[in-house]
Tab-separated table of C-alpha atoms and ligand atoms in Angstrom:
chain	number	residue	atom	x	y	z
A	1	MET	CA	22.373	-20.226	-7.558
A	2	VAL	CA	18.737	-20.122	-6.473
A	3	THR	CA	18.424	-22.143	-3.292
A	4	GLU	CA	15.286	-20.661	-1.792
A	5	PRO	CA	11.699	-21.588	-2.650
A	6	ARG	CA	9.788	-19.333	-5.045
A	7	VAL	CA	7.360	-17.416	-2.926
A	8	LEU	CA	4.156	-15.561	-3.219
A	9	THR	CA	3.308	-13.372	-0.269
A	10	ALA	CA	0.322	-11.299	0.795
A	11	PRO	CA	0.453	-7.784	2.234
A	12	GLU	CA	-1.740	-7.284	5.273
A	13	PRO	CA	-5.074	-5.565	4.413
A	14	ARG	CA	-3.951	-2.080	5.548
A	15	VAL	CA	-0.882	-2.230	3.313
A	16	ARG	CA	-2.782	-3.921	0.488
A	17	ALA	CA	-5.324	-1.082	0.397
A	18	ALA	CA	-2.526	1.470	0.147
A	19	LEU	CA	-0.762	-0.446	-2.644
A	20	ASP	CA	-4.019	-0.791	-4.581
A	21	GLY	CA	-4.784	2.887	-4.023
A	22	LEU	CA	-1.576	4.347	-5.452
A	23	PRO	CA	-2.212	6.466	-8.560
A	24	ALA	CA	-1.260	4.525	-11.697
A	25	GLY	CA	1.053	7.371	-12.713
A	26	ASP	CA	3.121	6.790	-9.559
A	27	LEU	CA	4.295	3.307	-10.533
A	28	PRO	CA	6.791	1.984	-9.905
A	29	ALA	CA	6.897	3.142	-6.295
A	30	TYR	CA	8.559	2.315	-3.025
A	31	VAL	CA	6.094	2.168	-0.152
A	32	TYR	CA	7.485	2.217	3.387
A	33	ASP	CA	5.117	1.086	6.112
A	34	LEU	CA	6.306	3.219	9.022
A	35	THR	CA	3.561	1.962	11.336
A	36	GLY	CA	4.673	-1.623	10.759
A	37	LEU	CA	8.300	-0.580	11.146
A	38	ALA	CA	7.681	1.086	14.506
A	39	ALA	CA	5.767	-1.956	15.789
A	40	HIS	CA	8.559	-4.276	14.653
A	41	ALA	CA	11.290	-2.113	16.209
A	42	ALA	CA	9.323	-1.976	19.469
A	43	ALA	CA	9.089	-5.782	19.502
A	44	VAL	CA	12.840	-6.128	18.841
A	45	ARG	CA	13.634	-3.650	21.614
A	46	ALA	CA	11.317	-5.486	24.016
A	47	ALA	CA	12.988	-8.835	23.252
A	48	LEU	CA	16.454	-7.521	24.144
A	49	PRO	CA	17.559	-7.281	27.780
A	50	PRO	CA	17.473	-3.700	29.126
A	51	ARG	CA	21.267	-3.556	29.388
A	52	VAL	CA	21.752	-4.351	25.685
A	53	GLU	CA	21.875	-1.257	23.503
A	54	LEU	CA	20.275	-1.308	20.049
A	55	TYR	CA	21.951	0.682	17.291
A	56	TYR	CA	20.646	0.696	13.710
A	57	ALA	CA	23.170	0.236	10.884
A	58	ALA	CA	22.078	3.144	8.693
A	59	LYS	CA	23.525	1.714	5.500
A	60	ALA	CA	20.646	-0.807	5.301
A	61	ASN	CA	18.212	2.050	4.593
A	62	PRO	CA	19.152	5.644	5.452
A	63	GLU	CA	15.816	7.165	4.343
A	64	PRO	CA	15.212	10.009	6.873
A	65	ARG	CA	11.604	9.006	7.589
A	66	VAL	CA	12.779	5.444	8.268
A	67	LEU	CA	15.489	6.730	10.633
A	68	ALA	CA	12.920	8.883	12.428
A	69	ALA	CA	10.519	5.943	12.819
A	70	LEU	CA	13.313	3.867	14.384
A	71	ALA	CA	14.666	6.623	16.614
A	72	PRO	CA	12.365	6.016	19.625
A	73	TYR	CA	13.588	2.397	19.851
A	74	ALA	CA	17.261	2.871	18.950
A	75	ASP	CA	19.988	3.921	21.377
A	76	GLY	CA	21.991	5.210	18.423
A	77	PHE	CA	23.007	4.708	14.819
A	78	GLU	CA	25.991	3.006	13.236
A	79	VAL	CA	27.329	4.998	10.291
A	80	ALA	CA	30.041	3.849	7.903
A	81	SER	CA	31.116	6.866	5.843
A	82	GLY	CA	31.501	10.616	6.074
A	83	GLY	CA	28.342	10.874	3.993
A	84	GLU	CA	26.379	8.770	6.463
A	85	VAL	CA	27.767	10.744	9.422
A	86	ALA	CA	26.523	13.991	7.862
A	87	HIS	CA	23.220	12.499	6.686
A	88	VAL	CA	22.195	10.842	9.964
A	89	ALA	CA	23.412	13.799	12.050
A	90	ALA	CA	21.224	16.103	9.922
A	91	ALA	CA	18.201	13.769	10.071
A	92	LEU	CA	18.440	13.098	13.821
A	93	PRO	CA	20.621	15.782	15.429
A	94	ALA	CA	20.451	14.513	19.010
A	95	HIS	CA	21.204	10.827	18.483
A	96	PRO	CA	24.457	9.063	19.337
A	97	LEU	CA	26.500	7.920	16.347
A	98	ALA	CA	29.146	5.207	16.086
A	99	PHE	CA	31.459	5.638	13.114
A	100	GLY	CA	32.553	2.267	11.677
A	101	GLY	CA	33.626	0.826	8.378
A	102	PRO	CA	36.921	0.255	6.593
A	103	GLY	CA	38.883	2.920	4.725
A	104	LYS	CA	37.842	5.987	6.708
A	105	THR	CA	39.708	8.958	5.253
A	106	PRO	CA	41.458	11.559	7.439
A	107	ALA	CA	38.951	14.133	6.154
A	108	GLU	CA	36.013	11.942	7.221
A	109	ILE	CA	37.550	11.254	10.633
A	110	GLY	CA	38.281	14.952	11.130
A	111	ALA	CA	34.721	15.929	10.220
A	112	ALA	CA	33.350	13.272	12.580
A	113	LEU	CA	35.549	14.597	15.411
A	114	ASP	CA	34.321	18.121	14.711
A	115	ARG	CA	30.726	16.888	14.991
A	116	GLY	CA	31.477	15.204	18.312
A	117	VAL	CA	30.663	11.697	17.044
A	118	GLY	CA	30.436	9.552	20.156
A	119	ARG	CA	32.252	6.399	19.132
A	120	PHE	CA	34.805	5.305	16.589
A	121	HIS	CA	35.024	1.661	15.534
A	122	VAL	CA	38.686	1.534	14.603
A	123	GLU	CA	39.696	-0.993	11.946
A	124	SER	CA	43.528	-0.876	11.956
A	125	PRO	CA	46.604	0.499	13.772
A	126	HIS	CA	47.035	3.058	10.973
A	127	GLU	CA	43.476	4.288	11.405
A	128	LEU	CA	44.089	4.556	15.149
A	129	ARG	CA	47.165	6.725	14.479
A	130	VAL	CA	45.153	8.989	12.161
A	131	LEU	CA	42.474	9.332	14.831
A	132	ALA	CA	45.110	10.063	17.509
A	133	HIS	CA	46.829	12.631	15.290
A	134	LEU	CA	43.633	14.452	14.356
A	135	SER	CA	42.187	14.435	17.869
A	136	ALA	CA	45.457	15.827	19.295
A	137	ARG	CA	45.105	18.741	16.862
A	138	ARG	CA	41.717	19.581	18.345
A	139	PRO	CA	42.743	20.380	21.929
A	140	GLY	CA	39.663	22.527	22.526
A	141	ALA	CA	37.241	19.661	21.932
A	142	SER	CA	35.569	18.398	25.075
A	143	GLY	CA	35.588	14.876	26.456
A	144	PRO	CA	37.448	11.776	25.429
A	145	VAL	CA	37.285	10.269	21.964
A	146	ARG	CA	35.786	6.834	22.577
A	147	VAL	CA	37.399	4.005	20.651
A	148	LEU	CA	36.074	0.505	20.081
A	149	LEU	CA	38.654	-1.679	18.355
A	150	ARG	CA	37.140	-3.861	15.658
A	151	PHE	CA	38.722	-7.264	16.118
A	152	ASN	CA	38.428	-10.518	14.257
A	153	PRO	CA	38.408	-13.273	16.886
A	154	ALA	CA	38.409	-16.949	16.038
A	155	VAL	CA	34.969	-18.521	16.278
A	156	PRO	CA	34.204	-22.264	16.253
A	157	GLU	CA	34.680	-23.886	12.857
A	158	GLY	CA	31.632	-23.752	10.587
A	159	LEU	CA	29.649	-21.279	12.687
A	160	LEU	CA	29.702	-18.523	10.078
A	161	ALA	CA	29.156	-20.854	7.114
A	162	SER	CA	25.346	-20.654	7.165
A	163	GLY	CA	25.397	-16.872	6.742
A	164	ALA	CA	25.102	-15.091	3.400
A	165	LEU	CA	28.224	-12.946	3.907
A	166	ALA	CA	31.178	-13.721	6.169
A	167	MET	CA	33.320	-10.777	7.245
A	168	GLY	CA	35.423	-12.452	9.889
A	169	GLY	CA	36.497	-15.778	11.296
A	170	GLY	CA	39.180	-16.113	8.596
A	171	PRO	CA	41.411	-13.786	6.571
A	172	SER	CA	39.458	-10.537	6.215
A	173	PRO	CA	39.925	-6.886	5.247
A	174	PHE	CA	37.628	-6.083	8.185
A	175	GLY	CA	38.878	-5.672	11.719
A	176	MET	CA	42.282	-6.441	13.174
A	177	ASP	CA	44.398	-9.534	13.589
A	178	PRO	CA	45.336	-10.485	17.169
A	179	GLY	CA	48.828	-8.945	16.907
A	180	ASP	CA	47.437	-5.651	15.628
A	181	THR	CA	44.732	-5.673	18.288
A	182	ASP	CA	47.413	-6.110	20.976
A	183	ALA	CA	49.470	-3.249	19.518
A	184	ALA	CA	46.392	-1.001	19.349
A	185	ILE	CA	45.473	-1.780	22.975
A	186	ARG	CA	49.041	-0.910	24.060
A	187	MET	CA	48.847	2.402	22.153
A	188	LEU	CA	45.622	3.220	23.946
A	189	THR	CA	46.807	2.250	27.417
A	190	ASP	CA	50.426	3.481	27.598
A	191	GLY	CA	49.467	7.089	28.276
A	192	SER	CA	50.711	8.377	24.918
A	193	HIS	CA	47.262	9.374	23.621
A	194	PRO	CA	45.363	10.978	26.482
A	195	ARG	CA	42.477	12.178	24.278
A	196	LEU	CA	41.662	8.614	23.187
A	197	GLU	CA	39.788	6.273	25.507
A	198	LEU	CA	39.744	2.517	24.959
A	199	THR	CA	36.018	2.068	25.465
A	200	GLY	CA	35.687	-1.455	24.183
A	201	LEU	CA	35.704	-3.898	21.305
A	202	HIS	CA	33.587	-4.404	18.230
A	203	ALA	CA	33.024	-7.497	16.084
A	204	HIS	CA	30.705	-7.924	13.110
A	205	LEU	CA	31.610	-11.313	11.696
A	206	ALA	CA	28.796	-12.386	9.401
A	207	SER	CA	25.487	-11.385	7.896
A	208	GLY	CA	22.477	-13.641	7.529
A	209	LEU	CA	22.750	-15.904	10.586
A	210	ALA	CA	19.751	-17.360	12.400
A	211	ALA	CA	19.418	-16.774	16.150
A	212	PRO	CA	21.107	-19.980	17.417
A	213	GLU	CA	24.196	-19.412	15.257
A	214	LEU	CA	24.381	-15.675	15.951
A	215	ALA	CA	24.003	-16.332	19.679
A	216	ALA	CA	26.880	-18.834	19.524
A	217	VAL	CA	28.967	-16.205	17.710
A	218	ALA	CA	28.114	-13.711	20.473
A	219	GLU	CA	29.296	-16.212	23.114
A	220	ALA	CA	32.575	-16.755	21.240
A	221	VAL	CA	33.144	-13.009	20.748
A	222	ALA	CA	32.421	-12.289	24.419
A	223	ALA	CA	34.838	-15.022	25.512
A	224	ALA	CA	37.551	-13.698	23.187
A	225	ALA	CA	36.997	-10.138	24.397
A	226	ASP	CA	37.213	-11.285	27.992
A	227	ALA	CA	40.476	-13.159	27.341
A	228	LEU	CA	41.968	-10.116	25.629
A	229	ALA	CA	40.987	-7.800	28.463
A	230	ARG	CA	42.475	-10.150	31.073
A	231	ARG	CA	45.717	-10.517	29.145
A	232	HIS	CA	46.133	-6.718	29.044
A	233	GLY	CA	44.810	-6.201	32.569
A	234	ILE	CA	42.116	-3.781	31.395
A	235	ALA	CA	38.394	-3.498	32.020
A	236	LEU	CA	36.204	-3.190	28.939
A	237	GLY	CA	33.223	-0.872	29.148
A	238	GLU	CA	31.464	-1.872	25.938
A	239	LEU	CA	31.243	-4.804	23.558
A	240	ASN	CA	29.547	-4.302	20.198
A	241	LEU	CA	28.444	-7.632	18.736
A	242	GLY	CA	27.527	-6.240	15.307
A	243	GLY	CA	24.471	-6.987	13.187
A	244	GLY	CA	23.820	-9.791	10.722
A	245	MET	CA	20.463	-11.105	11.978
A	246	ARG	CA	18.943	-13.270	9.270
A	247	VAL	CA	16.102	-12.208	6.985
A	248	ASP	CA	14.644	-15.247	5.216
A	249	TYR	CA	13.687	-14.157	1.690
A	250	GLY	CA	12.332	-17.649	1.041
A	251	ASP	CA	9.867	-17.340	3.923
A	252	PRO	CA	8.658	-13.727	4.174
A	253	GLY	CA	6.530	-14.444	7.253
A	254	ALA	CA	9.504	-15.745	9.269
A	255	ARG	CA	11.331	-13.484	11.724
A	256	PHE	CA	14.713	-13.725	13.439
A	257	ASP	CA	14.135	-15.164	16.921
A	258	TRP	CA	14.962	-12.029	18.909
A	259	ALA	CA	13.682	-13.542	22.159
A	260	ALA	CA	16.058	-16.529	21.950
A	261	TYR	CA	18.965	-14.276	20.953
A	262	GLY	CA	18.109	-11.803	23.705
A	263	ALA	CA	18.078	-14.612	26.297
A	264	VAL	CA	21.665	-15.544	25.376
A	265	LEU	CA	22.723	-11.889	25.541
A	266	ALA	CA	21.159	-11.698	29.001
A	267	ARG	CA	23.329	-14.626	30.105
A	268	ILE	CA	26.456	-12.966	28.699
A	269	ALA	CA	25.508	-9.682	30.393
A	270	ALA	CA	25.028	-11.469	33.713
A	271	ARG	CA	28.587	-12.844	33.526
A	272	HIS	CA	30.005	-9.343	32.869
A	273	PRO	CA	28.185	-6.927	35.188
A	274	GLY	CA	30.158	-3.835	34.156
A	275	LEU	CA	29.918	-4.400	30.416
A	276	VAL	CA	27.486	-2.664	28.062
A	277	LEU	CA	26.546	-5.020	25.222
A	278	ARG	CA	25.407	-3.514	21.938
A	279	VAL	CA	23.962	-4.904	18.712
A	280	GLU	CA	23.716	-3.003	15.440
A	281	PRO	CA	21.331	-4.737	13.026
A	282	GLY	CA	20.396	-3.232	9.692
A	283	ARG	CA	18.542	-5.668	7.424
A	284	ALA	CA	16.478	-7.411	10.113
A	285	LEU	CA	15.070	-4.068	11.316
A	286	THR	CA	13.982	-2.469	8.041
A	287	ALA	CA	13.628	-5.218	5.387
A	288	TYR	CA	9.992	-5.935	6.264
A	289	CYS	CA	8.698	-2.352	6.065
A	290	GLY	CA	9.446	-1.827	2.359
A	291	TRP	CA	7.416	-2.720	-0.741
A	292	TYR	CA	8.386	-2.124	-4.347
A	293	VAL	CA	5.141	-1.976	-6.307
A	294	THR	CA	4.858	-1.764	-10.039
A	295	GLU	CA	2.723	-2.905	-12.964
A	296	VAL	CA	2.940	-5.690	-15.515
A	297	LEU	CA	3.699	-4.105	-18.905
A	298	ASP	CA	3.572	-7.281	-20.960
A	299	VAL	CA	3.291	-11.039	-20.612
A	300	LYS	CA	5.320	-13.194	-22.969
A	301	HIS	CA	5.382	-16.898	-23.719
A	302	SER	CA	8.750	-18.174	-24.846
A	303	ARG	CA	9.468	-21.810	-25.666
A	304	GLY	CA	7.249	-23.111	-22.931
A	305	ALA	CA	8.127	-20.517	-20.257
A	306	GLN	CA	6.158	-17.441	-19.190
A	307	PHE	CA	7.637	-14.016	-18.481
A	308	ALA	CA	5.975	-10.951	-16.987
A	309	VAL	CA	7.812	-7.753	-17.933
A	310	VAL	CA	7.272	-5.124	-15.239
A	311	ARG	CA	7.808	-1.375	-15.286
A	312	GLY	CA	11.126	-0.833	-13.459
A	313	GLY	CA	13.383	-3.739	-12.464
A	314	THR	CA	16.616	-4.514	-10.677
A	315	HIS	CA	17.920	-0.968	-11.251
A	316	HIS	CA	15.344	-0.065	-8.572
A	317	LEU	CA	15.394	-3.302	-6.560
A	318	ARG	CA	18.829	-4.836	-6.909
A	319	THR	CA	18.490	-7.149	-3.897
A	320	PRO	CA	17.453	-10.332	-5.795
A	321	ALA	CA	20.221	-9.818	-8.375
A	322	THR	CA	22.983	-9.311	-5.795
A	323	ARG	CA	21.862	-12.143	-3.537
A	324	GLY	CA	20.740	-14.515	-6.276
A	325	HIS	CA	17.300	-15.082	-4.762
A	326	ASP	CA	13.688	-14.656	-5.848
A	327	GLN	CA	12.099	-11.596	-4.289
A	328	PRO	CA	8.793	-12.625	-2.658
A	329	CYS	CA	5.878	-10.892	-4.361
A	330	ALA	CA	2.115	-10.549	-4.597
A	331	VAL	CA	0.013	-10.076	-7.732
A	332	LEU	CA	-2.646	-7.373	-7.250
A	333	PRO	CA	-5.182	-7.789	-10.067
A	334	VAL	CA	-6.380	-4.648	-11.863
A	335	ALA	CA	-9.743	-4.923	-13.635
A	336	SER	CA	-9.426	-2.165	-16.194
A	337	TRP	CA	-7.571	-2.437	-19.516
A	338	PRO	CA	-7.381	0.660	-21.728
A	339	HIS	CA	-6.799	-0.976	-25.108
A	340	PRO	CA	-9.259	-2.460	-27.658
A	341	TRP	CA	-7.045	-5.552	-28.181
A	342	PRO	CA	-6.815	-8.536	-25.792
A	343	ARG	CA	-4.750	-8.293	-22.618
A	344	PRO	CA	-1.568	-10.340	-22.655
A	345	GLU	CA	-1.958	-12.914	-19.902
A	346	GLY	CA	-0.184	-15.804	-18.208
A	347	GLY	CA	-0.581	-18.485	-15.552
A	348	PRO	CA	-1.746	-20.455	-13.809
A	349	GLY	CA	1.708	-21.774	-13.172
A	350	PRO	CA	5.247	-20.490	-13.051
A	351	VAL	CA	5.894	-16.950	-14.288
A	352	THR	CA	9.290	-15.243	-14.193
A	353	PHE	CA	9.209	-11.525	-13.359
A	354	VAL	CA	11.733	-9.445	-15.267
A	355	GLY	CA	12.330	-5.698	-15.541
A	356	GLN	CA	12.960	-3.273	-18.375
A	357	LEU	CA	16.737	-3.596	-18.553
A	358	CYS	CA	18.417	-5.087	-21.628
A	359	THR	CA	20.258	-7.752	-19.665
A	360	PRO	CA	19.324	-11.326	-18.713
A	361	LYS	CA	20.347	-10.434	-15.142
A	362	ASP	CA	17.308	-8.191	-14.729
A	363	VAL	CA	15.239	-10.876	-12.973
A	364	LEU	CA	13.216	-10.055	-9.863
A	365	ALA	CA	11.722	-13.500	-9.221
A	366	ARG	CA	11.908	-16.776	-11.113
A	367	ASP	CA	9.121	-19.284	-11.701
A	368	VAL	CA	6.628	-17.747	-9.291
A	369	PRO	CA	3.574	-20.063	-9.063
A	370	VAL	CA	0.906	-17.434	-9.812
A	371	ALA	CA	-2.793	-18.280	-10.112
A	372	GLY	CA	-2.933	-16.027	-13.151
A	373	LEU	CA	-1.894	-12.553	-14.214
A	374	ARG	CA	-2.497	-10.048	-16.988
A	375	ALA	CA	-0.777	-7.004	-18.364
A	376	GLY	CA	-1.964	-4.032	-16.332
A	377	ASP	CA	-2.020	-5.954	-13.041
A	378	ARG	CA	0.125	-4.665	-10.196
A	379	VAL	CA	2.929	-6.642	-8.596
A	380	ALA	CA	4.193	-5.815	-5.123
A	381	PHE	CA	7.624	-7.104	-4.120
A	382	ALA	CA	8.011	-7.599	-0.369
A	383	LEU	CA	11.047	-7.357	1.943
A	384	ALA	CA	12.240	-4.312	0.007
A	385	GLY	CA	13.010	-2.081	3.000
A	386	ALA	CA	16.729	-2.898	3.370
A	387	TYR	CA	19.589	-2.973	0.870
A	388	ALA	CA	17.030	-2.335	-1.871
A	389	TRP	CA	16.635	1.116	-3.461
A	390	ASN	CA	19.862	2.469	-1.930
A	391	ILE	CA	22.082	-0.302	-3.325
A	392	SER	CA	20.550	-0.204	-6.813
A	393	HIS	CA	22.135	1.169	-9.995
A	394	HIS	CA	19.409	3.764	-10.490
A	395	ASP	CA	20.583	5.411	-13.642
A	396	PHE	CA	21.444	2.443	-15.805
A	397	LEU	CA	19.225	2.847	-18.927
A	398	MET	CA	17.837	6.172	-17.701
A	399	HIS	CA	14.388	5.001	-16.685
A	400	PRO	CA	12.549	7.344	-14.296
A	401	HIS	CA	13.133	6.819	-10.571
A	402	PRO	CA	10.271	5.323	-8.542
A	403	ALA	CA	7.915	7.446	-6.452
A	404	VAL	CA	8.270	7.090	-2.671
A	405	HIS	CA	5.303	6.833	-0.314
A	406	PHE	CA	5.062	6.411	3.440
A	407	LEU	CA	2.227	4.704	5.280
A	408	ASP	CA	1.143	6.334	8.514
A	409	GLY	CA	3.718	7.790	10.847
A	410	PRO	CA	3.641	11.511	11.591
A	411	GLY	CA	2.617	13.800	8.736
A	412	SER	CA	2.316	11.170	6.049
A	413	GLY	CA	-0.120	9.279	3.878
A	414	PRO	CA	-0.048	7.407	0.614
B	1	LIG	C1	26.487	-3.848	7.512
B	1	LIG	C2	26.898	-3.841	8.916
B	1	LIG	C3	25.957	-4.044	9.921
B	1	LIG	C4	24.527	-4.401	9.635
B	1	LIG	O1	24.460	-5.666	9.038
B	1	LIG	P1	23.028	-6.364	8.767
B	1	LIG	O2	23.374	-7.654	8.116
B	1	LIG	O3	22.271	-5.435	7.872
B	1	LIG	O4	22.357	-6.529	10.078
B	1	LIG	C5	26.372	-3.913	11.228
B	1	LIG	N1	27.670	-3.624	11.531
B	1	LIG	C6	28.604	-3.448	10.577
B	1	LIG	C7	29.995	-3.144	10.963
B	1	LIG	C8	28.264	-3.565	9.245
B	1	LIG	O5	29.205	-3.424	8.308
């Protein structure tokens, strides 16, 4: 299951000082480095051609301060539930939203129409009919309802295989088959639904691809979209290429090659002068800004192996359990020890970090090659800014929730 190397990482000095400076009573804590996040988002934006729009997939981390830090660099936000529509609209009232995701309910679609959500990523002919029905019942609403059909085009064999999660390219509950896509295009172009505008197409086929593979997927999606448009004799205004840019948990210093990806998007854009291209990453924008910092409660030696039991665990940081990886971490030594008896200690050598849950699945990182560690030391887990706290089963075993701190950004401090 574990395919990635076991990694130690080191926070940069500014972040390290903040992690060391947290009050002991605040552990475990999530620390979001908003300064680092803004710098990263600016670099991503700068690497994309001007005509490519950048949306942020809010489900990766919908924390309002995180959304606000991204807002200056994002053209909009992709939301995938009625809850996310309401949450992001409240956090950032003036920002464009695109409502995607499978299984939208009529109530969610109606509420999104009432809010004037700018774009709907429609997943099936039935969903299109619901949208048509509900928009026709709101005759007073202004402007067209913009529809991007989520399709599931064929991409070259093997291209999606290197990703962590494939959502297209084969049988999939996401997006539409070619026959359904054709039927949906006819519904939108035969004059029967004047409120709905066929604005474009959307494809999000895999998560966890490196730049060369994701760029090849973009080429295939653009070619398929072009063929579809020609066959129906329509001009597409927008093509959303989805997210899925790789975050390498085995190499926390590595970054998705946005410049190489952006260069391919520039070539696609040049071939289609009237087309707005859009990407909607989640993980690769926010993963790096988050740290989950806690303390070692105990160190145990068991039949030749060493375990560090930390306060908290995968009920706060579920990412390593769901993905089956080792979360990169740093040991931050603490000098003081409040007890008269010796400190439990381990290392040098491999130590497995586990949490407080009564299950063998509560493992944050296996066999980490630490120089040494003692009970009372702090451990900071990196790459905890996306699909981390918000995907975790917080209330299992009823431990207290972590504190949340923000570094820099307006009106903040540790
Ligand atoms: C989850 C999701 C994204 C973001 O995916 P990442 O792997 O976090 O970049 C983008 N678009 C859609 C439709 C999604 O479901």
